[in-house]
Tab-separated table of C-alpha atoms in Angstrom:
chain	number	residue	atom	x	y	z
A	1	MET	CA	38.022	8.753	-24.076
A	2	GLY	CA	39.640	5.560	-22.792
A	3	LEU	CA	40.970	5.209	-19.461
A	4	ARG	CA	44.713	4.931	-18.993
A	5	ILE	CA	47.305	4.587	-16.513
A	6	ASN	CA	50.657	6.031	-17.522
A	7	ASN	CA	49.214	9.274	-18.698
A	8	ASN	CA	46.403	11.191	-17.210
A	9	ILE	CA	45.528	13.863	-19.902
A	10	GLU	CA	42.702	15.501	-17.830
A	11	ALA	CA	45.107	15.912	-15.144
A	12	LEU	CA	47.547	17.551	-17.229
A	13	ASN	CA	44.886	19.837	-18.592
A	14	ALA	CA	43.763	20.750	-15.135
A	15	GLN	CA	47.259	21.267	-14.062
A	16	ARG	CA	48.211	23.512	-16.886
A	17	SER	CA	44.956	25.755	-16.246
A	18	LEU	CA	45.742	26.112	-12.627
A	19	GLN	CA	49.609	26.979	-13.274
A	20	LYS	CA	48.259	29.798	-15.571
A	21	SER	CA	45.601	31.094	-13.196
A	22	ASN	CA	47.936	30.940	-10.153
A	23	SER	CA	50.719	32.946	-12.398
A	24	ALA	CA	48.022	35.623	-13.285
A	25	LEU	CA	47.333	35.529	-9.464
A	26	THR	CA	50.742	35.977	-8.686
A	27	LYS	CA	50.823	39.077	-11.052
A	28	SER	CA	48.025	40.759	-9.310
A	29	LEU	CA	49.375	40.008	-6.044
A	30	GLN	CA	52.309	41.798	-7.019
A	31	LYS	CA	50.888	44.771	-8.816
A	32	LEU	CA	48.281	45.383	-5.882
A	33	SER	CA	51.084	45.131	-3.266
A	34	SER	CA	53.415	47.589	-5.309
A	35	GLY	CA	50.904	49.959	-6.906
A	36	TYR	CA	52.601	49.534	-10.104
A	37	ARG	CA	51.519	48.029	-13.235
A	38	ILE	CA	54.741	47.718	-14.730
A	39	ASN	CA	57.163	45.872	-11.998
A	40	VAL	CA	59.707	44.349	-14.659
A	41	ALA	CA	60.523	44.874	-17.948
A	42	ALA	CA	58.410	42.095	-19.216
A	43	ASP	CA	55.131	43.209	-17.801
A	44	ASP	CA	55.333	46.141	-20.443
A	45	PRO	CA	59.056	46.516	-22.237
A	46	ALA	CA	57.654	49.566	-24.251
A	47	GLY	CA	55.978	51.148	-21.580
A	48	LEU	CA	59.131	50.587	-19.164
A	49	VAL	CA	61.183	52.674	-21.819
A	50	ILE	CA	58.787	55.587	-21.784
A	51	SER	CA	58.514	55.512	-17.897
A	52	GLU	CA	62.158	55.521	-17.129
A	53	ALA	CA	62.326	58.488	-19.447
A	54	LEU	CA	59.562	60.442	-17.933
A	55	ARG	CA	61.005	59.490	-14.583
A	56	ALA	CA	64.471	60.656	-15.261
A	57	GLN	CA	62.965	64.137	-16.617
A	58	LEU	CA	61.003	64.220	-13.504
A	59	SER	CA	64.108	64.079	-11.251
A	60	GLY	CA	65.824	66.787	-13.168
A	61	LEU	CA	62.813	68.904	-13.229
A	62	LYS	CA	62.585	68.314	-9.251
A	63	GLN	CA	66.270	69.647	-8.779
A	64	ALA	CA	65.918	72.316	-11.259
A	65	VAL	CA	63.063	73.655	-8.892
A	66	GLU	CA	65.198	73.084	-5.760
A	67	ASN	CA	68.084	75.007	-7.610
A	68	SER	CA	65.604	77.981	-8.480
A	69	GLN	CA	64.776	77.883	-4.747
A	70	ASN	CA	68.074	78.129	-3.634
A	71	ALA	CA	69.050	80.915	-6.093
A	72	ALA	CA	65.970	82.810	-4.876
A	73	ASN	CA	67.012	82.493	-1.424
A	74	MET	CA	70.283	83.433	-1.961
A	75	ILE	CA	69.452	86.627	-3.602
A	76	GLY	CA	66.839	87.144	-0.087
A	77	THR	CA	70.061	86.974	1.592
A	78	VAL	CA	71.561	89.770	-0.605
A	79	GLU	CA	68.565	91.671	-0.521
A	80	GLY	CA	68.488	91.894	3.415
A	81	SER	CA	72.325	93.066	3.455
A	82	LEU	CA	71.441	95.747	0.698
A	83	ILE	CA	68.414	96.983	2.532
A	84	GLU	CA	70.322	97.581	5.442
A	85	MET	CA	73.271	99.549	3.238
A	86	ASN	CA	70.539	101.695	1.793
A	87	ASP	CA	69.506	102.382	5.397
A	88	ILE	CA	73.125	103.232	6.485
A	89	LEU	CA	73.513	105.669	3.305
A	90	LYS	CA	70.320	107.402	4.153
A	91	SER	CA	71.818	107.932	7.614
A	92	MET	CA	75.131	109.199	5.947
A	93	ARG	CA	73.414	111.542	3.576
A	94	GLN	CA	71.542	113.316	6.989
A	95	LEU	CA	74.947	113.782	8.519
A	96	ALA	CA	76.321	115.367	5.163
A	97	VAL	CA	73.570	117.768	4.871
A	98	HIS	CA	73.880	118.815	8.664
A	99	ALA	CA	77.669	119.279	8.139
A	100	ALA	CA	77.173	121.146	5.205
A	101	ASN	CA	74.931	123.764	7.352
A	102	THR	CA	78.117	125.599	8.617
A	103	GLY	CA	75.799	128.509	9.604
A	104	THR	CA	74.926	126.799	13.100
A	105	ALA	CA	77.255	123.855	12.970
A	106	ASP	CA	80.105	124.146	14.757
A	107	THR	CA	83.685	122.279	14.149
A	108	ASN	CA	82.509	119.648	17.296
A	109	GLN	CA	79.204	118.683	15.730
A	110	ILE	CA	80.701	118.176	12.391
A	111	ALA	CA	83.376	116.283	13.999
A	112	ALA	CA	80.583	114.292	15.706
A	113	ASP	CA	79.064	113.672	12.272
A	114	GLN	CA	82.422	112.357	10.625
A	115	ALA	CA	82.917	110.062	13.016
A	116	GLN	CA	79.278	108.596	12.648
A	117	VAL	CA	80.407	108.678	8.839
A	118	ASP	CA	83.384	106.832	9.322
A	119	SER	CA	81.667	104.124	11.773
A	120	ALA	CA	78.941	103.852	8.645
A	121	LEU	CA	81.591	103.117	6.090
A	122	ARG	CA	83.266	100.601	8.312
A	123	THR	CA	79.848	98.557	8.719
A	124	ILE	CA	79.427	98.988	5.020
A	125	ASP	CA	82.170	97.450	4.251
A	126	ARG	CA	81.721	94.485	6.664
A	127	ILE	CA	78.390	93.474	5.175
A	128	ALA	CA	80.234	93.631	1.821
A	129	ASN	CA	82.918	91.272	3.131
A	130	THR	CA	80.689	89.227	5.227
A	131	THR	CA	77.641	88.466	3.200
A	132	LYS	CA	77.302	84.872	2.244
A	133	PHE	CA	75.117	82.332	1.377
A	134	ALA	CA	76.149	78.281	1.603
A	135	GLY	CA	79.793	79.896	2.326
A	136	LYS	CA	79.945	81.835	-0.805
A	137	SER	CA	80.833	85.275	-0.449
A	138	LEU	CA	78.432	87.581	-2.566
A	139	LEU	CA	79.197	91.193	-2.109
A	140	ASN	CA	82.864	91.624	-2.162
A	141	GLY	CA	83.213	91.524	-5.701
A	142	SER	CA	84.098	87.786	-5.942
A	143	GLN	CA	80.963	87.105	-8.156
A	144	ALA	CA	81.673	89.845	-10.151
A	145	TYR	CA	83.138	89.411	-13.985
A	146	ILE	CA	86.519	89.222	-14.561
A	147	THR	CA	87.825	91.803	-17.505
A	148	SER	CA	91.295	91.855	-19.287
A	149	GLY	CA	92.449	94.556	-21.631
A	150	LEU	CA	89.585	97.136	-20.001
A	151	VAL	CA	90.887	100.882	-20.875
A	152	THR	CA	89.836	102.841	-17.653
A	153	THR	CA	90.433	106.378	-19.277
A	154	GLU	CA	87.907	105.425	-21.995
A	155	LEU	CA	85.175	103.875	-19.843
A	156	ASP	CA	84.488	105.575	-16.766
A	157	ASP	CA	82.210	102.794	-15.116
A	158	VAL	CA	81.675	99.079	-16.299
A	159	ASN	CA	79.469	97.165	-14.700
A	160	ILE	CA	78.673	93.626	-16.349
A	161	THR	CA	75.755	91.850	-15.388
A	162	ARG	CA	75.356	88.820	-17.842
A	163	ALA	CA	77.704	87.271	-19.600
A	164	GLN	CA	77.388	83.581	-21.218
A	165	ARG	CA	80.816	82.194	-21.357
A	166	PHE	CA	80.416	78.984	-24.149
A	167	GLN	CA	82.682	76.107	-22.817
A	168	GLY	CA	84.818	78.466	-20.630
A	169	ALA	CA	85.893	80.667	-23.706
A	170	ASP	CA	86.494	84.467	-23.323
A	171	ILE	CA	83.924	86.654	-24.633
A	172	ASN	CA	85.395	89.743	-26.425
A	173	VAL	CA	83.530	92.900	-25.944
A	174	ALA	CA	83.972	95.609	-28.655
A	175	ILE	CA	82.262	98.989	-28.184
A	176	ASN	CA	82.074	100.909	-31.110
A	177	VAL	CA	80.914	104.473	-30.585
A	178	THR	CA	79.487	106.201	-33.740
A	179	THR	CA	77.977	109.438	-32.369
A	180	SER	CA	79.857	110.892	-29.199
A	181	ALA	CA	77.843	112.428	-26.191
A	182	GLU	CA	77.636	116.215	-26.062
A	183	ARG	CA	76.662	118.836	-23.815
A	184	ALA	CA	74.063	121.352	-24.744
A	185	SER	CA	74.993	124.525	-25.887
A	186	ALA	CA	73.833	128.164	-26.273
A	187	GLY	CA	74.485	127.798	-29.917
A	188	ALA	CA	76.611	130.846	-30.330
A	189	ALA	CA	80.001	132.220	-28.991
A	190	ILE	CA	80.114	134.896	-26.438
A	191	ALA	CA	80.429	138.514	-27.808
A	192	ASP	CA	81.084	141.669	-25.942
A	193	PRO	CA	77.923	143.253	-24.664
A	194	THR	CA	77.499	146.686	-25.986
A	195	SER	CA	74.292	147.792	-23.883
A	196	ASN	CA	73.063	147.087	-20.613
A	197	GLY	CA	70.463	144.403	-20.083
A	198	THR	CA	69.587	140.957	-17.975
A	199	LEU	CA	69.886	137.706	-19.239
A	200	ALA	CA	68.033	134.761	-17.818
A	201	VAL	CA	70.416	131.625	-17.716
A	202	SER	CA	68.784	128.209	-17.385
A	203	GLY	CA	70.140	124.818	-17.099
A	204	ASN	CA	69.000	121.488	-15.307
A	205	LEU	CA	69.874	122.812	-11.375
A	206	GLY	CA	67.717	126.091	-12.050
A	207	THR	CA	67.586	129.748	-13.417
A	208	GLU	CA	69.699	132.641	-12.619
A	209	PHE	CA	69.707	136.561	-13.844
A	210	VAL	CA	72.757	137.775	-14.809
A	211	GLU	CA	73.048	141.858	-14.849
A	212	ILE	CA	74.935	142.736	-18.043
A	213	SER	CA	76.449	146.492	-18.559
A	214	ALA	CA	78.144	147.795	-21.785
A	215	ALA	CA	81.290	148.243	-19.916
A	216	MET	CA	81.561	144.318	-19.621
A	217	THR	CA	83.635	142.124	-22.329
A	218	ALA	CA	82.966	138.755	-23.219
A	219	ALA	CA	85.360	137.683	-20.592
A	220	ASP	CA	83.691	139.200	-17.629
A	221	LEU	CA	80.024	137.838	-19.168
A	222	ALA	CA	81.856	134.461	-19.062
A	223	GLY	CA	82.886	135.162	-15.320
A	224	ALA	CA	79.388	136.016	-14.480
A	225	ILE	CA	77.749	133.133	-15.930
A	226	ASN	CA	80.303	130.751	-14.040
A	227	ALA	CA	79.846	132.588	-10.815
A	228	VAL	CA	76.296	131.304	-10.794
A	229	ARG	CA	77.206	127.661	-12.178
A	230	GLU	CA	76.215	125.963	-9.089
A	231	ASN	CA	72.807	127.083	-9.128
A	232	THR	CA	72.132	126.509	-13.234
A	233	GLY	CA	74.392	123.757	-13.975
A	234	VAL	CA	75.409	125.918	-17.055
A	235	TYR	CA	78.874	127.121	-17.577
A	236	SER	CA	81.025	128.920	-19.964
A	237	SER	CA	84.337	127.312	-21.709
A	238	GLY	CA	86.204	128.417	-24.630
A	239	GLY	CA	83.796	131.125	-25.136
A	240	ASN	CA	80.669	129.048	-25.084
A	241	VAL	CA	77.977	128.474	-22.804
A	242	LEU	CA	77.674	124.558	-22.028
A	243	SER	CA	75.867	122.406	-19.875
A	244	GLU	CA	77.385	120.366	-17.238
A	245	GLY	CA	75.664	117.287	-18.246
A	246	PHE	CA	75.827	115.310	-21.285
A	247	GLY	CA	72.531	114.276	-23.570
A	248	GLU	CA	69.510	115.261	-24.740
A	249	ASP	CA	68.569	115.445	-21.080
A	250	ALA	CA	70.586	118.356	-20.380
A	251	TYR	CA	69.681	121.628	-21.608
A	252	VAL	CA	70.887	125.179	-22.014
A	253	LYS	CA	68.394	127.895	-22.230
A	254	VAL	CA	69.476	132.035	-22.329
A	255	GLU	CA	66.646	134.358	-22.694
A	256	VAL	CA	67.080	138.013	-22.991
A	257	VAL	CA	65.159	140.057	-20.097
A	258	SER	CA	65.944	143.354	-21.147
A	259	GLY	CA	68.309	145.046	-23.109
A	260	THR	CA	69.597	144.252	-27.099
A	261	ALA	CA	73.066	143.459	-27.486
A	262	LEU	CA	73.980	141.567	-24.699
A	263	GLY	CA	76.864	139.352	-25.942
A	264	LEU	CA	74.010	136.614	-26.294
A	265	SER	CA	70.893	135.802	-27.729
A	266	SER	CA	68.087	134.185	-26.763
A	267	SER	CA	68.534	130.235	-27.367
A	268	TYR	CA	67.481	126.834	-26.015
A	269	ASN	CA	69.293	123.725	-27.045
A	270	THR	CA	69.803	119.890	-25.612
A	271	GLY	CA	72.599	117.930	-25.787
A	272	VAL	CA	73.307	114.694	-27.657
A	273	ASP	CA	73.147	111.066	-26.469
A	274	ALA	CA	75.983	108.865	-27.375
A	275	ALA	CA	75.395	106.413	-29.767
A	276	GLY	CA	76.671	102.957	-31.174
A	277	THR	CA	77.181	99.354	-31.076
A	278	VAL	CA	78.758	96.653	-28.806
A	279	ASN	CA	79.649	93.567	-30.639
A	280	GLY	CA	77.061	94.759	-33.446
A	281	ALA	CA	74.185	95.424	-31.448
A	282	GLN	CA	72.659	99.146	-31.200
A	283	PHE	CA	72.798	100.495	-28.201
A	284	THR	CA	71.137	103.964	-26.742
A	285	ALA	CA	72.423	105.783	-24.467
A	286	ARG	CA	71.428	108.842	-21.890
A	287	GLY	CA	74.059	110.990	-22.306
A	288	LEU	CA	77.466	109.168	-21.611
A	289	ASP	CA	75.388	106.170	-20.062
A	290	PHE	CA	74.337	103.397	-22.032
A	291	SER	CA	73.389	99.404	-21.680
A	292	VAL	CA	73.185	96.574	-23.742
A	293	ASN	CA	71.407	93.375	-23.239
A	294	THR	CA	72.025	90.531	-25.876
A	295	THR	CA	71.485	86.753	-25.421
A	296	PHE	CA	75.020	86.416	-24.439
A	297	PHE	CA	76.366	89.413	-23.002
A	298	ALA	CA	74.416	92.299	-21.094
A	299	GLY	CA	76.373	95.361	-19.003
A	300	GLU	CA	76.078	98.668	-18.186
A	301	PHE	CA	78.648	101.267	-19.227
A	302	THR	CA	79.608	104.995	-18.897
A	303	LEU	CA	81.857	106.538	-21.301
A	304	ALA	CA	84.786	109.004	-20.599
A	305	SER	CA	83.527	112.488	-21.206
A	306	ASP	CA	86.184	112.857	-24.146
A	307	PHE	CA	85.490	109.363	-25.694
A	308	GLY	CA	84.360	110.759	-29.271
A	309	GLY	CA	82.441	109.578	-32.209
A	310	GLY	CA	83.952	106.883	-34.147
A	311	ALA	CA	86.039	105.649	-31.588
A	312	LEU	CA	86.469	102.040	-30.646
A	313	THR	CA	87.369	100.096	-27.608
A	314	ALA	CA	87.617	96.639	-26.546
A	315	PHE	CA	88.191	94.196	-23.713
A	316	ASP	CA	87.794	90.608	-22.932
A	317	VAL	CA	85.344	89.042	-20.435
A	318	THR	CA	87.541	85.931	-18.914
A	319	GLY	CA	85.897	84.528	-15.834
A	320	GLY	CA	83.618	85.482	-12.985
A	321	GLY	CA	80.108	85.828	-12.545
A	322	MET	CA	77.531	83.003	-11.592
A	323	LYS	CA	75.870	80.629	-13.460
A	324	PHE	CA	72.358	79.057	-12.778
A	325	GLN	CA	70.900	75.739	-13.599
A	326	LEU	CA	67.266	76.280	-13.944
A	327	GLY	CA	66.014	73.733	-16.157
A	328	GLU	CA	66.456	69.648	-16.327
A	329	GLN	CA	69.002	69.788	-19.284
A	330	GLY	CA	72.388	70.747	-19.230
A	331	ARG	CA	71.794	73.234	-22.109
A	332	PRO	CA	72.734	77.019	-22.443
A	333	ASN	CA	69.193	77.885	-22.879
A	334	GLU	CA	68.032	76.155	-19.771
A	335	GLN	CA	70.921	78.365	-17.657
A	336	GLU	CA	71.363	81.952	-16.789
A	337	TYR	CA	74.418	83.915	-15.880
A	338	MET	CA	74.691	86.975	-13.640
A	339	GLY	CA	77.351	88.814	-12.063
A	340	ILE	CA	77.423	90.834	-8.787
A	341	GLU	CA	79.485	93.721	-8.249
A	342	SER	CA	81.492	94.681	-5.178
A	343	ALA	CA	79.304	96.800	-2.561
A	344	HIS	CA	82.237	97.785	-0.890
A	345	SER	CA	82.811	101.969	-0.232
A	346	THR	CA	85.680	101.704	-2.544
A	347	TYR	CA	83.261	100.845	-5.526
A	348	LEU	CA	80.310	102.605	-4.448
A	349	GLY	CA	79.984	105.980	-6.465
A	350	SER	CA	81.307	106.959	-9.813
A	351	GLY	CA	84.609	107.776	-11.529
A	352	THR	CA	83.206	111.335	-12.110
A	353	GLU	CA	81.954	112.178	-8.993
A	354	GLY	CA	84.097	110.031	-6.635
A	355	PHE	CA	83.361	107.051	-4.609
A	356	LEU	CA	82.142	106.469	-1.065
A	357	ASN	CA	85.267	105.532	0.492
A	358	SER	CA	86.766	109.530	0.002
A	359	LEU	CA	84.315	110.490	2.656
A	360	ARG	CA	86.527	108.793	5.443
A	361	THR	CA	88.402	111.322	7.990
A	362	GLY	CA	90.837	112.962	5.929
A	363	GLY	CA	89.460	111.787	2.423
A	364	THR	CA	89.257	114.532	-0.074
A	365	ASN	CA	85.779	114.606	0.295
A	366	ASP	CA	85.064	114.593	3.946
A	367	LEU	CA	82.431	116.605	5.705
A	368	PHE	CA	85.074	119.220	6.718
A	369	GLN	CA	86.406	119.554	3.389
A	370	ASN	CA	83.664	119.050	0.819
A	371	PRO	CA	80.389	118.211	2.536
A	372	GLU	CA	78.332	119.041	-0.480
A	373	GLN	CA	80.358	116.725	-2.888
A	374	ALA	CA	79.739	114.347	-0.007
A	375	ILE	CA	76.202	114.640	-0.595
A	376	THR	CA	76.550	114.109	-4.249
A	377	ILE	CA	78.496	110.832	-3.697
A	378	ILE	CA	76.402	109.461	-1.176
A	379	ASP	CA	73.277	109.678	-3.601
A	380	GLU	CA	75.458	107.945	-6.477
A	381	ALA	CA	75.887	105.006	-3.768
A	382	ILE	CA	72.400	104.724	-2.984
A	383	SER	CA	71.768	104.825	-6.590
A	384	ASP	CA	74.025	102.040	-7.021
A	385	VAL	CA	72.495	99.988	-4.006
A	386	SER	CA	69.095	100.620	-5.204
A	387	ASN	CA	69.986	99.531	-8.679
A	388	LEU	CA	71.759	96.318	-7.779
A	389	ARG	CA	68.801	95.593	-5.487
A	390	ALA	CA	66.107	96.447	-8.463
A	391	ARG	CA	68.254	94.094	-10.736
A	392	LEU	CA	68.362	91.273	-8.520
A	393	GLY	CA	64.697	91.743	-7.511
A	394	SER	CA	63.694	91.337	-11.076
A	395	PHE	CA	65.804	88.624	-11.810
A	396	GLN	CA	64.178	86.727	-8.633
A	397	LYS	CA	60.664	87.922	-9.794
A	398	ASN	CA	60.791	87.371	-13.623
A	399	THR	CA	63.276	84.826	-13.709
A	400	LEU	CA	63.393	82.498	-10.695
A	401	LEU	CA	59.837	82.540	-9.168
A	402	THR	CA	58.314	82.128	-12.970
A	403	ASN	CA	60.651	79.484	-13.632
A	404	ILE	CA	59.572	77.901	-10.309
A	405	ASN	CA	56.124	78.150	-11.240
A	406	SER	CA	56.178	76.633	-14.856
A	407	LEU	CA	58.326	73.533	-13.825
A	408	ASN	CA	55.756	72.740	-10.904
A	409	VAL	CA	53.302	72.793	-13.471
A	410	ALA	CA	55.553	70.398	-16.124
A	411	ILE	CA	56.336	68.083	-12.974
A	412	GLU	CA	52.328	67.795	-12.523
A	413	ASN	CA	51.763	67.054	-16.106
A	414	ILE	CA	54.859	64.653	-16.433
A	415	THR	CA	54.054	62.988	-13.461
A	416	ASN	CA	50.223	62.194	-14.502
A	417	SER	CA	51.642	60.746	-17.941
A	418	GLU	CA	54.256	58.592	-16.091
A	419	SER	CA	51.459	57.576	-13.617
A	420	ARG	CA	49.252	56.264	-16.301
A	421	ILE	CA	51.984	54.399	-17.770
A	422	ARG	CA	53.436	52.658	-14.647
A	423	ASP	CA	50.529	52.835	-11.553
A	424	ALA	CA	48.612	50.173	-11.374
A	425	ASN	CA	44.643	50.694	-11.502
A	426	ILE	CA	43.361	49.300	-8.573
A	427	ALA	CA	39.733	48.838	-9.467
A	428	MET	CA	40.825	46.834	-12.259
A	429	GLU	CA	43.491	44.860	-10.574
A	430	THR	CA	41.081	43.888	-7.812
A	431	THR	CA	38.841	42.796	-10.194
A	432	ASP	CA	41.179	40.660	-11.955
A	433	PHE	CA	42.499	39.226	-8.496
A	434	THR	CA	39.109	37.758	-7.388
A	435	LYS	CA	38.824	36.398	-10.890
A	436	ASN	CA	42.462	35.028	-10.634
A	437	GLN	CA	41.554	33.546	-7.075
A	438	ILE	CA	38.339	31.982	-8.177
A	439	LEU	CA	40.241	30.256	-11.209
A	440	VAL	CA	43.099	29.142	-8.910
A	441	GLN	CA	40.563	27.275	-6.299
A	442	THR	CA	38.322	25.988	-9.230
A	443	GLY	CA	41.624	24.759	-11.043
A	444	THR	CA	42.809	22.820	-7.828
A	445	ALA	CA	39.613	21.168	-7.410
A	446	MET	CA	39.162	20.300	-10.946
A	447	LEU	CA	42.858	18.587	-10.735
A	448	ALA	CA	41.955	16.654	-7.662
A	449	GLN	CA	38.959	15.203	-9.837
A	450	ALA	CA	40.804	14.486	-12.665
A	451	ASN	CA	43.369	12.473	-10.491
A	452	VAL	CA	40.206	10.710	-8.671
A	453	ALA	CA	38.888	9.897	-12.023
A	454	SER	CA	41.896	7.931	-13.200
A	455	GLN	CA	41.468	5.474	-9.970
A	456	SER	CA	38.536	3.812	-11.838
A	457	VAL	CA	40.464	1.766	-13.634
A	458	LEU	CA	40.905	-0.373	-10.379
A	459	GLN	CA	37.341	-1.629	-10.960
A	460	LEU	CA	38.270	-3.391	-13.919
A	461	LEU	CA	41.159	-4.741	-12.276
A	462	GLY	CA	38.297	-5.859	-9.948
């Protein structure tokens, strides 16, 4: 190769190689200092697109875990208040049982019991009104679902536990009762007894023996059965012997212990559970009580006792309830919905037995006027609070905690995938860095030699 003055091709070649090695060294330094294989889009355009999508998914998953944890903490707050309510109700029940013992309890003792009941009711209402999480009231009814067109004479109790309202649209709830709930019946009308004897009359509350004489009429026999109604749960109406309760759990049993024509024959019958549909979904009831749980709607209902088969009632869910975002997408199948009914004394109890606030001084079921009914109402209230606790606990355990566990697994796997795409392999990058460092050093040395070599032309100009 000839010697040239204007262009030093060897130096240009060495310079190009040095620039390439220096660029590679800069890239290695950038990867080692940041810990990332992809620092700019030019490093791996396709990898960058996938990595950013995974990062966006990860941020949503992490927030979904936080949402679920906050929801679990909220339910824990409600649980604490409901535990206290349960304890208060158990104390009230003890007071009512004491007040019913009028054989030893005088009016002063019952007045003291009633004062404690009044105080307990105020405490229950205070807890219901002040239980909050992050400023949101939870037990005052503000988180219950709002309905329109509900006919309370057809439904004694309505508790909507879940309603998924797409884009805020109202949900129409159509209840079609195809089979009405029935009481158990002795199976035959009461007749006039024509002999002496004994009948054993049994129901859900117990068994009583009714003595029969040939001088009694059918009305007398009905009166004798009604006289022990509180002990048997069986009564006579319209010439029939019926159970107080409805459905297959209720029964009437009449057994002829002695005698022949006693106005009733031996028999055993149970009641009939209601059956029907809610928005076309079949429900199975226990007596008058039934529940439905579909993808979009869930609730618990109690039919009015005179709501017959073939009857239809409908109402709309127009608002209320709570929505929980449990996934990283804003899709309905990654959301859960729940309503929490009021735990105020006005709502604890039932429409048939009475509500807890009727136990206040001067109320229809205070300890002076009706301690026995007060016990029944308190039992209903305990059941209401316990059922609410169970439903919230089930949501916490089977929905929130399992969701947190599954999301954490997804976060782990997606983080691993994103790391393999974007994170630098330090062992490999260190090797490349050392290689590039040596190439820069040798390139610099060779560029110096190429520049020196061109100066040999001066010897020819001697």
